[in-house]
Every structure is written in structure tokens, then in C-alpha cells.
Short mmCIF file of C-alpha atoms in Angstrom, two decimals:
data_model
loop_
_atom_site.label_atom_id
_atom_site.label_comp_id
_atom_site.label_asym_id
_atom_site.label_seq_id
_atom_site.Cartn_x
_atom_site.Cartn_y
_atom_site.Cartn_z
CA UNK M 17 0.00 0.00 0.00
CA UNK M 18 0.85 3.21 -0.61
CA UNK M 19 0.56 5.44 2.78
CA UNK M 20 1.44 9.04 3.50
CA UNK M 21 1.56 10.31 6.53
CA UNK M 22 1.34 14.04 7.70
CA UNK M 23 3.80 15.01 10.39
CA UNK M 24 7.09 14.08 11.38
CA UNK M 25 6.87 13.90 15.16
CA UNK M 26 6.98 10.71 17.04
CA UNK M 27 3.28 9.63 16.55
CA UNK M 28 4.28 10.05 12.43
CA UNK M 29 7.74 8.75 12.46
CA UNK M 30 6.88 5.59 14.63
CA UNK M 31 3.99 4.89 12.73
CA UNK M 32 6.51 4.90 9.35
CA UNK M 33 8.99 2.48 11.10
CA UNK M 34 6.38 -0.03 11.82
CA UNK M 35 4.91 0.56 8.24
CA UNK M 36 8.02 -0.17 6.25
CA UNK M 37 8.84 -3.04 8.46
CA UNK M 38 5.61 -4.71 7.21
CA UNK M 39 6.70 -3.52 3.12
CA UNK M 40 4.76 -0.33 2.88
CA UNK M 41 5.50 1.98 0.57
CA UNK M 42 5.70 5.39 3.18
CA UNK M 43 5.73 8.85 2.55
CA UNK M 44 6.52 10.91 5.22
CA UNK M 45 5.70 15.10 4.56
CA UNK M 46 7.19 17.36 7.72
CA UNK M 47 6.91 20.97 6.72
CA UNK M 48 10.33 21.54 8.70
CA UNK M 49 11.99 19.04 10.16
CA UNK M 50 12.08 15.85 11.47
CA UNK M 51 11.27 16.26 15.37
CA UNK M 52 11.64 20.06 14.94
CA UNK M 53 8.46 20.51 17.52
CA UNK M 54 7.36 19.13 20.58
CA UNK M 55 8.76 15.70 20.07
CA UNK M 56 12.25 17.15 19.67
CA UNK M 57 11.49 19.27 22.79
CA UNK M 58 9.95 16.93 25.00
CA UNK M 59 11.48 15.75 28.56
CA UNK M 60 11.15 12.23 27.51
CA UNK M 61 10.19 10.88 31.06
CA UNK M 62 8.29 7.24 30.62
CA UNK M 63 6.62 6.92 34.10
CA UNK M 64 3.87 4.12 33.82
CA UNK M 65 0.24 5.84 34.40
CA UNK M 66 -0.51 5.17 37.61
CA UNK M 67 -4.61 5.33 38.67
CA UNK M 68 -6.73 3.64 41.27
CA UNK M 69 -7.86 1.19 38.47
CA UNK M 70 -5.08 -0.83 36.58
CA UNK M 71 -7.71 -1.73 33.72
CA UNK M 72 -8.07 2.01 32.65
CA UNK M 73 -7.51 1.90 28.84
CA UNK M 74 -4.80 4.87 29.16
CA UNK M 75 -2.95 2.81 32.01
CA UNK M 76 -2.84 -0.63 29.60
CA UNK M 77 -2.03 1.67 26.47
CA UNK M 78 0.90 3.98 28.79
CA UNK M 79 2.32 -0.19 30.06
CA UNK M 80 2.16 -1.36 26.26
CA UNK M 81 4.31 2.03 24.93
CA UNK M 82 7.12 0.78 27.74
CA UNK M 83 7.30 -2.25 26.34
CA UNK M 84 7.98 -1.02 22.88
CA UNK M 85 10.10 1.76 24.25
CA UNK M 86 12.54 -0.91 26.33
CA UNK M 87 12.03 -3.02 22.72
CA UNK M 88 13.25 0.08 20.18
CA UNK M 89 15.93 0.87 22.46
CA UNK M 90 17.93 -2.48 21.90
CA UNK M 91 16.19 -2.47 17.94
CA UNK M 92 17.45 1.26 17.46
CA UNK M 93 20.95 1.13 18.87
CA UNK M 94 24.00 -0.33 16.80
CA UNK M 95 27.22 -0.23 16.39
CA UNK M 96 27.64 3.27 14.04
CA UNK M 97 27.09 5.49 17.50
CA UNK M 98 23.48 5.41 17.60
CA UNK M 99 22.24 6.10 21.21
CA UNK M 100 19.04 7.06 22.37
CA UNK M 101 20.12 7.77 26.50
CA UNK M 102 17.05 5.17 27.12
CA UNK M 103 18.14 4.26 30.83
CA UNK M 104 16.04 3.29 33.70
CA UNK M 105 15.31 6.11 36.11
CA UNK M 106 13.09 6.04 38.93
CA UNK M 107 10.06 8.49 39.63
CA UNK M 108 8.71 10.18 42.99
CA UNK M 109 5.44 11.28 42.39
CA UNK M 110 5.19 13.97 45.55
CA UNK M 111 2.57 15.08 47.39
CA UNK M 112 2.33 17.90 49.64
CA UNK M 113 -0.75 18.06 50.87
CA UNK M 114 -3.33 16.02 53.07
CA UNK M 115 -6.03 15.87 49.91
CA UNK M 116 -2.93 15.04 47.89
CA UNK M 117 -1.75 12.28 50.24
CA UNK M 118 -4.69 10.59 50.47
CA UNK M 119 -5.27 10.29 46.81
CA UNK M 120 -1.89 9.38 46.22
CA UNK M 121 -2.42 6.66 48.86
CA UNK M 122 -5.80 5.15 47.66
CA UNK M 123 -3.97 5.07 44.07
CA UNK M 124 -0.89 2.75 45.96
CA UNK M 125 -3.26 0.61 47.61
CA UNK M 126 -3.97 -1.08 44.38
CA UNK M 127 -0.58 -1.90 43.39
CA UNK M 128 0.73 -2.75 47.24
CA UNK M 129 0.01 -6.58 46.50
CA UNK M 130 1.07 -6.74 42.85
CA UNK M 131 4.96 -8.20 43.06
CA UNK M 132 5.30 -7.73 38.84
CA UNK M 133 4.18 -3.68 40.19
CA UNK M 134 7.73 -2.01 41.85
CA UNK M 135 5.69 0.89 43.35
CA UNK M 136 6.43 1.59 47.25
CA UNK M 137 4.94 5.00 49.21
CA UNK M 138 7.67 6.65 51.15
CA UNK M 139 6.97 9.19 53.52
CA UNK M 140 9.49 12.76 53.72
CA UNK M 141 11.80 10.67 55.67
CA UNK M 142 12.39 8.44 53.45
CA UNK M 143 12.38 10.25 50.45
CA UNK M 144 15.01 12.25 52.61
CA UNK M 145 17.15 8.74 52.18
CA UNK M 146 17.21 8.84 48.27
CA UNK M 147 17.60 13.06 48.20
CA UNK M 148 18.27 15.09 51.23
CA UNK M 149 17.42 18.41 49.07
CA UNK M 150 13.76 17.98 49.18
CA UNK M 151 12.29 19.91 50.77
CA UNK M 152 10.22 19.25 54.39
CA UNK M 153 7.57 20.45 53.21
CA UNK M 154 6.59 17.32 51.25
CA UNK M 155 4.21 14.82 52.95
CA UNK M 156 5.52 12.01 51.05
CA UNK M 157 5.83 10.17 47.48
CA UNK M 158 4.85 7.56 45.26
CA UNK M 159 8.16 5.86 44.28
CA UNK M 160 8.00 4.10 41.15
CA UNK M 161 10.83 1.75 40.01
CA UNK M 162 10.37 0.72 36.38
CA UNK M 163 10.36 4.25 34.67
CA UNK M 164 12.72 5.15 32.26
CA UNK M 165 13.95 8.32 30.17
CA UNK M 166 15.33 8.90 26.91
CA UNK M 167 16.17 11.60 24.00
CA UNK M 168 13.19 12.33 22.69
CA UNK M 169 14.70 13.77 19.51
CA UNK M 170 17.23 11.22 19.32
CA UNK M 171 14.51 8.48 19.18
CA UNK M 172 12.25 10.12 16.80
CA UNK M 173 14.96 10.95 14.46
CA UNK M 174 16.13 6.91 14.85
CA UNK M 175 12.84 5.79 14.02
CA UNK M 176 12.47 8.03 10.95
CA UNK M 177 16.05 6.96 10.15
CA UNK M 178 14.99 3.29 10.27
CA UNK M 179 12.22 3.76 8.43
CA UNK M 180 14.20 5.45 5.77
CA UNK M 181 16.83 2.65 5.30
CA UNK M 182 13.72 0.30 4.30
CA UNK M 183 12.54 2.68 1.18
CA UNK M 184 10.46 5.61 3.44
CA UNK M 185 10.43 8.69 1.56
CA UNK M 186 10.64 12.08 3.56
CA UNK M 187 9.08 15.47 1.94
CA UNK M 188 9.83 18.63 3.25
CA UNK M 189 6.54 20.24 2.18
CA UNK M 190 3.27 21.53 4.26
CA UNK M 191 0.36 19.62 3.13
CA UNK M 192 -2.56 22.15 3.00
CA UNK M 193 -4.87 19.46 2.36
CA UNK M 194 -6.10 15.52 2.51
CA UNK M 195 -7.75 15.38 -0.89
CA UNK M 196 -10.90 12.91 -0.88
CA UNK M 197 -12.96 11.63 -4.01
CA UNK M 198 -16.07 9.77 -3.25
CA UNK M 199 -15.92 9.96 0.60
CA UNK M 200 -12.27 7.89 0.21
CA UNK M 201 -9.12 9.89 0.60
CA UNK M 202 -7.01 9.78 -2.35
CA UNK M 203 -3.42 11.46 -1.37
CA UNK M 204 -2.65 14.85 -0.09
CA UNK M 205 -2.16 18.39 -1.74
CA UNK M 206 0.67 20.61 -0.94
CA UNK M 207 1.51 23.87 -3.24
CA UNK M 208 3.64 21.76 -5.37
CA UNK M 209 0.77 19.80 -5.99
CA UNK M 210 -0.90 16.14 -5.30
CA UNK M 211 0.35 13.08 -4.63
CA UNK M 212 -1.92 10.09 -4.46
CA UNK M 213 -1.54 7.67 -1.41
CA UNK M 214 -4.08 4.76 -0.88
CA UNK M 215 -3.89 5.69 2.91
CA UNK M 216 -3.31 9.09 5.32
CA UNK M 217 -2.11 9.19 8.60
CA UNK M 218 -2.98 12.98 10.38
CA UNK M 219 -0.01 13.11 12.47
CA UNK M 220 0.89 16.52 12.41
CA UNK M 221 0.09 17.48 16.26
CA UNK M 222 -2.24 20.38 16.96
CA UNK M 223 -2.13 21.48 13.23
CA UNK M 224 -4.30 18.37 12.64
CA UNK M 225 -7.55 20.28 14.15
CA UNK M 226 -7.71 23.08 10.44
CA UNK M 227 -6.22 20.00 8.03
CA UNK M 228 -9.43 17.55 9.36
CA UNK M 229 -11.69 20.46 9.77
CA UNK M 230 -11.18 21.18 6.03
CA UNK M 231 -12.47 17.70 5.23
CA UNK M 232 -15.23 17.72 7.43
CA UNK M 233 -14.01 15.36 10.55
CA UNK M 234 -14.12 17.88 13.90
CA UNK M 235 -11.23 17.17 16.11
CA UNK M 236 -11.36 18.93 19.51
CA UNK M 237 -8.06 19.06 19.49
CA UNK M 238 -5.69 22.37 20.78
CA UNK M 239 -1.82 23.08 21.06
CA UNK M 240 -1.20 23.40 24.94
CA UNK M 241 2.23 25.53 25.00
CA UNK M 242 4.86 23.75 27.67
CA UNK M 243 8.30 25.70 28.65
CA UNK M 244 11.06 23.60 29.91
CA UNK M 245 14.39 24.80 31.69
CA UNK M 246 18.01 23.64 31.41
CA UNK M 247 20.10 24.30 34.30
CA UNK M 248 23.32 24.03 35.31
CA UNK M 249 22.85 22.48 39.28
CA UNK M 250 25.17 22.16 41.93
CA UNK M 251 26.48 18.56 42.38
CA UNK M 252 25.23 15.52 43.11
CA UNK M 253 22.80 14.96 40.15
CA UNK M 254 19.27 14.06 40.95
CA UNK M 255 19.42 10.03 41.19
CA UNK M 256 15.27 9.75 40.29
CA UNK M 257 12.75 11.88 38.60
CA UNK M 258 10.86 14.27 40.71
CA UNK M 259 7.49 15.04 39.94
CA UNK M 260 4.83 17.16 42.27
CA UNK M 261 1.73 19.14 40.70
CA UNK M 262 2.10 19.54 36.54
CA UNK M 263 6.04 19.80 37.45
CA UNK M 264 9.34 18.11 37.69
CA UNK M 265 12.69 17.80 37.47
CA UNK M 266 15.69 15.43 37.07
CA UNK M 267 19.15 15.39 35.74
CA UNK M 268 19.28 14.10 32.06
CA UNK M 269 22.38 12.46 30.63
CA UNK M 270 23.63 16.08 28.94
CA UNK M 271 24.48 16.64 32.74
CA UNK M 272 21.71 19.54 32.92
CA UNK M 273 18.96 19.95 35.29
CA UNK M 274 16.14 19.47 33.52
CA UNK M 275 12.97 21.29 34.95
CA UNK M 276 9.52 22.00 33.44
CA UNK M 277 6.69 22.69 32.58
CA UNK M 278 3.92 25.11 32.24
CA UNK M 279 0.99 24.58 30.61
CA UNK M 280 -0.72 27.70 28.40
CA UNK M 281 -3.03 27.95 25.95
CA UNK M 282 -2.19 30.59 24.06
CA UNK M 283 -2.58 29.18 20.87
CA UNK M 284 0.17 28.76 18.14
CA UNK M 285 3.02 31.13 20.09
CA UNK M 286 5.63 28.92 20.73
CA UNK M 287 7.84 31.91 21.93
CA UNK M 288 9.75 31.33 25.48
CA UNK M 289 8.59 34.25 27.75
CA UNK M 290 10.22 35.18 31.23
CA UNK M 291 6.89 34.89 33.04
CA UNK M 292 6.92 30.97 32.46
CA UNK M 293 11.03 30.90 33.40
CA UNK M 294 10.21 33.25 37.30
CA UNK M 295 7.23 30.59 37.72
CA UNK M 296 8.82 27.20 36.39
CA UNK M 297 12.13 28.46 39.22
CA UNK M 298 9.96 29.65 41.72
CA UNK M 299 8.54 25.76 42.39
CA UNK M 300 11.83 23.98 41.72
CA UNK M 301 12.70 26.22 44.07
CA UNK M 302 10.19 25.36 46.13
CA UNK M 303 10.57 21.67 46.38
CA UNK M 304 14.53 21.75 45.77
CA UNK M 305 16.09 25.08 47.61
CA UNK M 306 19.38 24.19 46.07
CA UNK M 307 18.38 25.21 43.04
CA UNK M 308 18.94 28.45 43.77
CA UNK M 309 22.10 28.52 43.10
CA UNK M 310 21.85 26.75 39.53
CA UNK M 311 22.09 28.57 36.52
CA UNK M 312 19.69 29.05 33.32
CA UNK M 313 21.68 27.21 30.53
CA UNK M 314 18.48 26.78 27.69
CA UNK M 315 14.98 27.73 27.51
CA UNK M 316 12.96 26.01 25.03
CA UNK M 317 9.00 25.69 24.39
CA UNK M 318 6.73 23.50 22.69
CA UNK M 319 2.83 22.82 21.25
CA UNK M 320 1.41 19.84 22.37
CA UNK M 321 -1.51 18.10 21.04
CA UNK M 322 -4.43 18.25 23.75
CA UNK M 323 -7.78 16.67 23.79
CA UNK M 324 -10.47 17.89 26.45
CA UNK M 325 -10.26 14.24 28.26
CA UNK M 326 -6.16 14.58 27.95
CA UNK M 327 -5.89 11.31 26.25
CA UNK M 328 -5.06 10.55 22.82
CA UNK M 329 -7.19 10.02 19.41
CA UNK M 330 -5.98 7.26 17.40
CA UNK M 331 -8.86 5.89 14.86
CA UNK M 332 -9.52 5.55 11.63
CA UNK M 333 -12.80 7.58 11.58
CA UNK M 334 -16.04 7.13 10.35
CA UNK M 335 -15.26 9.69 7.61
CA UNK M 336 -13.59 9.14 4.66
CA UNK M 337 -12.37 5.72 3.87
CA UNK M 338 -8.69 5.30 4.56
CA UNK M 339 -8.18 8.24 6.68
CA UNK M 340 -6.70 7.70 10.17
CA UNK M 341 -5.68 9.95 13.25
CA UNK M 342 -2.82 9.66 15.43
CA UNK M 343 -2.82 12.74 17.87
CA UNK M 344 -3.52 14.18 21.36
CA UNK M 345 -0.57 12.62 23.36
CA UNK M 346 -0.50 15.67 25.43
CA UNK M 347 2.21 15.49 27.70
CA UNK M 348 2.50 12.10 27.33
CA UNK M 349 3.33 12.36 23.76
CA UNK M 350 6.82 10.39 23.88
CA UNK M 351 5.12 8.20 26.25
CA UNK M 352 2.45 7.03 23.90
CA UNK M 353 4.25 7.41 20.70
CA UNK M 354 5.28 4.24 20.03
CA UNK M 355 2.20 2.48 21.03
CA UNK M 356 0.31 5.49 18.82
CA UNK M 357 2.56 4.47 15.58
CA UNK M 358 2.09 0.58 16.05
CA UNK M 359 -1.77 1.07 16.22
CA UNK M 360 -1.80 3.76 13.67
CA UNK M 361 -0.15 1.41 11.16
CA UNK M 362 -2.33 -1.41 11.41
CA UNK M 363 -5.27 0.91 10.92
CA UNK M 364 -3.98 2.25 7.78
CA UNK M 365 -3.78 -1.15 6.56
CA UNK M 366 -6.95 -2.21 7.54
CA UNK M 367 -5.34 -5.08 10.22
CA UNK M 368 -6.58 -5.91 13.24
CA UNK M 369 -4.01 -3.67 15.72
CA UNK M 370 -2.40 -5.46 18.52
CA UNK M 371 -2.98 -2.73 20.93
CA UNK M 372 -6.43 -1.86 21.49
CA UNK M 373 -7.53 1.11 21.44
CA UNK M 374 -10.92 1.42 21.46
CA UNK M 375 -11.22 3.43 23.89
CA UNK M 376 -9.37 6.21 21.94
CA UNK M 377 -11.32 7.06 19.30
CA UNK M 378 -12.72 10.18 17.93
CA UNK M 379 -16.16 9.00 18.21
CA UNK M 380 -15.83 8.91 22.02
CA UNK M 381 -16.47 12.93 22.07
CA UNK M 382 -19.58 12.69 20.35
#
């Protein structure tokens, strides 16, 4: 089949790489660059998604996207220097107040008795143990052992890569439509022209919501700016990922301090403003008071793909035939992506997908 797909993020690029390994014939159009938005920005924290019910759909999808992370990462590496920095690093989810505590708490009562589950609560003493920077004022934290990070670029830009070596094509155009003939879509438009695909994969993030619109299918989709800071931080580097409220922070493997995020709507500015810097220091701050003495080495800002339930849309919709969406990671875009890609793929080839998602489709808005 012939199948183009619109965006060259990580939902896009995955979905390519499991294409061509199944003898597709992929076309790939990124109006910049390969992860030159928020997959090339992103933190690229995989913490599992942890609820009070294990059999949430976005909890099963989150543990399926770690396995093909932890897969990808020994698939993706060789011996020509390719390295994604996927490691294992542990999470603290932290709480600091009694509301916070006790949700946190009812969520670790499911897991207590699950041996294959390495999640353990830890109260400010103990957490004191693994960091003695945090701050008092925590209550506690939900540790959580198998999480992992990686470089979100370098793992979007290894996919594509991979993708590429088995006959992908890559177009450096903006589409500025899906063209459709008798309710089926037939290829995509872009200024140079059309090019006829039997398939299309919406990939392209936020920018999805005017492309579908144009054609009819309503998305409620909207770019959700996030801000993340580099610093430079006094010594030792943070051992596990801290996360408290929308926030974290952790040392990455460029040696930097890595803390984030905001969350804005404000459309499509992805400017870096010193309003989101004052506040995204001001917490670290907050929870790590060593941190004042780090200094600002990067600012950077993204547009993420946000649905109103802050889970993902990946169906092939009831519009026209061979049309199929892979967006609204959110913030758990790097998370997801792999998981998106793998379902994406078998939708655009009309195969019964491996990982369900039912639960994500557009229909589910209605």
C-alpha cells in the first residue's frame, strides 16, 4: 500500500517504522523538520500511568508504549554510534498536601500486592534517604521503580532513520490538504501539488484540528504551550525523577537539570517568555532550595496536542475511507508514541491492531 503520513513527530515517524517493516510503501511530509516541535522538545520521562484502576484503557495503552520503548531501544541502537540515553530512572510522584496524600495513597493501595508492580509510598523521611534536598515540606511520594527516560529527539529521528533505510520517503513540504474523491481519501495536496496515497495518517500534532476540519471530521483538538528549563545544578545529580503538581525535574544524561513545565493555551506562540522561566524556578525552588544557586543554561517551548479528556485520538474515523488519526498525546506524547505508531499502522492497513484502542477514538467525544 501506498501510505502518507502528515507530520514528522513521534506519533508520524513511529507509525513509518512499523509501516516499512511490514513492506509499505511510506511517505513521510514534515513541513520543517524531522522532530523540529514538541517531540524534539519533549522531557522524555516514561513513568507508567498510575490510577486507582489498573484496567483504565490509558494505564494498559501507557504499560504497552514501555514495552515497545525498552524493545526500540535495543532495535534502534548499533554499532555506528546510535544512542538514544534510554536508561532506567526512577520516579517520585510527591505530594504535599493532606487531599494530595490521600489520593496518592488510595492510588498505591492497588498496586501494594502486585509483586510484577515495583511501586512503594515513602513518607518525607524516606524520600530524605534517596535526596536530602527535598524539601520538608513534602508529605511524602509515590516511588515508582520501572520508569525510564530517553532523547526524545534522538529516538524520533532513529525511528524516521529506520524507516528510511527500508525505502520511506521524507518530503519537506506543508500539506494544506487531505484530498478525498467519493468519501475515500485519495493522497494529499501541498503547493507543489498532489500526490496520491491509498492511505493518510494525520499526524501533524495540533495542526491536525484546520487539516481535518477542512475535510469535514471535527477534532477537539488544541496546542497546549509547555516551557522547559536547562540548568546548570550544583552537584550531586538528581538520582530519580521528581514530579509534584504539573512539574518536575531530574538530571538528564547532557548533565543539565532538567525542569519544566507550564501549561498555556495561548494558541500557536511557541515563543519562550520570562513569566513561564520566574514561575517554572519559583517551584523547583520550592521543592529543591538548592536550586537556587543553579544557573539558566536553555529555555525552550513546545505545542502539544491536547484533547479535552487529555488522552489521545488514534482511529480511523467514520469519515472518509482510509483516513486515520494519530494525535492528542499531550504530555504524554513520547510516552504514547510508540504504542500510537504501532496502532496507527495497522489501521492504515486495515489489520486488526495489537494494541487496542478502542477506547481512543474520535467517536468517544460525540
Amino acid at each position: 500500500m501506498r501510505i502518507s503520513i502528515i507530520g514528522g513527530g513521534i506519533a508520524g515517524c513511529a507509525t513509518a517504522y512499523y509501516l516499512t517493516g511490514d513492506g509499505h510503501d511510506v511517505t513521510l511530509f514534515e513541513r520543517d523538520s524531522v522532530a523540529s516541535h514538541a517531540s524534539g522538545f519533549a522531557l522524555g520521562g516514561i513513568t507508567p500511568s498510575i490510577s486507582v484502576t489498573p484496567s483504565d484503557p490509558y494505564e494498559i495503552l501507557s504499560g504497552v508504549s514501555i514495552g515497545l520503548h525498552r524493545e526500540l531501544a535495543e532495535r534502534l541502537t548499533d554499532k555506528q554510534g546510535t544512542n538514544l540515553n534510554f536508561r532506567r530512572k526512577p520516579s517520585l510522584m510527591l505530594v504535599k498536601t493532606p487531599v494530595e496524600e490521600a489520593n496518592m495513597c488510595r492510588a498505591y493501595s492497588t498496586y501494594a500486592d502486585n509483586s510484577s508492580v515495583d511501586v512503594r509510598w515513602l513518607s518525607i523521611g524516606e524520600l530524605r534517604h534517596i535526596d536530602a534536598r527535598i524539601s520538608q515540606q513534602m508529605l511524602g511520594g509515590l516511588y515508582v521503580g520501572e520508569a525510564f527516560e530517553v532523547d526524545p529527539y534522538k529516538l524520533t529521528l532513529a525511528l524516521w532513520q529506520a524507516a528510511e533505510k527500508r525505502g520511506a520517503q521524507l518530503i519537506n513540504r506543508e500539506v494544506t490538504a487531505i484530498t478525498e474523491q467519493s468519501n475515500r481519501v485519495i493522497g494529499v495536496t501541498t503547493k507543489e501539488g498532489f500526490i496520491p496515497a491509498d492511505a493518510v495518517v494525520a499526524a501533524a500534532g495540533p495542526w491536525n484540528y484546520a487539516l481535518l476540519s477542512d475535510i469535514g471530521v471535527h477534532v477537539p483538538l488544541a496546542p497546549l504551550k509547555g516551557q522547559i528549563l536547562r540548568l546548570d545544578a550544583p552537584e550531586p545529580p538528581l538520582r530519580v525523577s521528581l514530579w509534584w503538581d504539573s512539574n518536575y525535574a531530574t538530571t538528564k544524561t547532557d548533565g543539565l537539570t532538567w525542569v519544566g513545565t507550564t501549561e498555556e493555551e495561548v494558541g500557536y506562540d511557541d515563543r519562550t517568555t520570562d513569566t513561564a522561566r520566574d514561575v517554572i524556578i519559583s517551584s523547583a525552588i520550592e521543592l529543591l532550595p538548592y536550586l537556587e544557586e543553579a544557573e539558566l543554561v536553555q529555555q525552550t517551548a513546545c505545542l502539544r496536542p491536547m484533547t479535552p479528556d487529555r488522552a489521545p485520538i488514534i482511529d480511523a474515523v467514520p469519515g472518509p475511507e482510509g483516513l486515520v488519526i494519530a494525535t492528542g498525546g499531550g504530555r504524554n506524547g513520547i510516552l504514547l508514541g510508540p504504542a500510537m505508531g504501532l496502532a496507527a499502522s495497522a489501521l492504515a492497513t486495515g489489520l486488526d491492531s495489537s494494541v487496542d484502542v478502542s477506547a481512543f477514538s474520535l467517536g468517544r467525544f460525540s
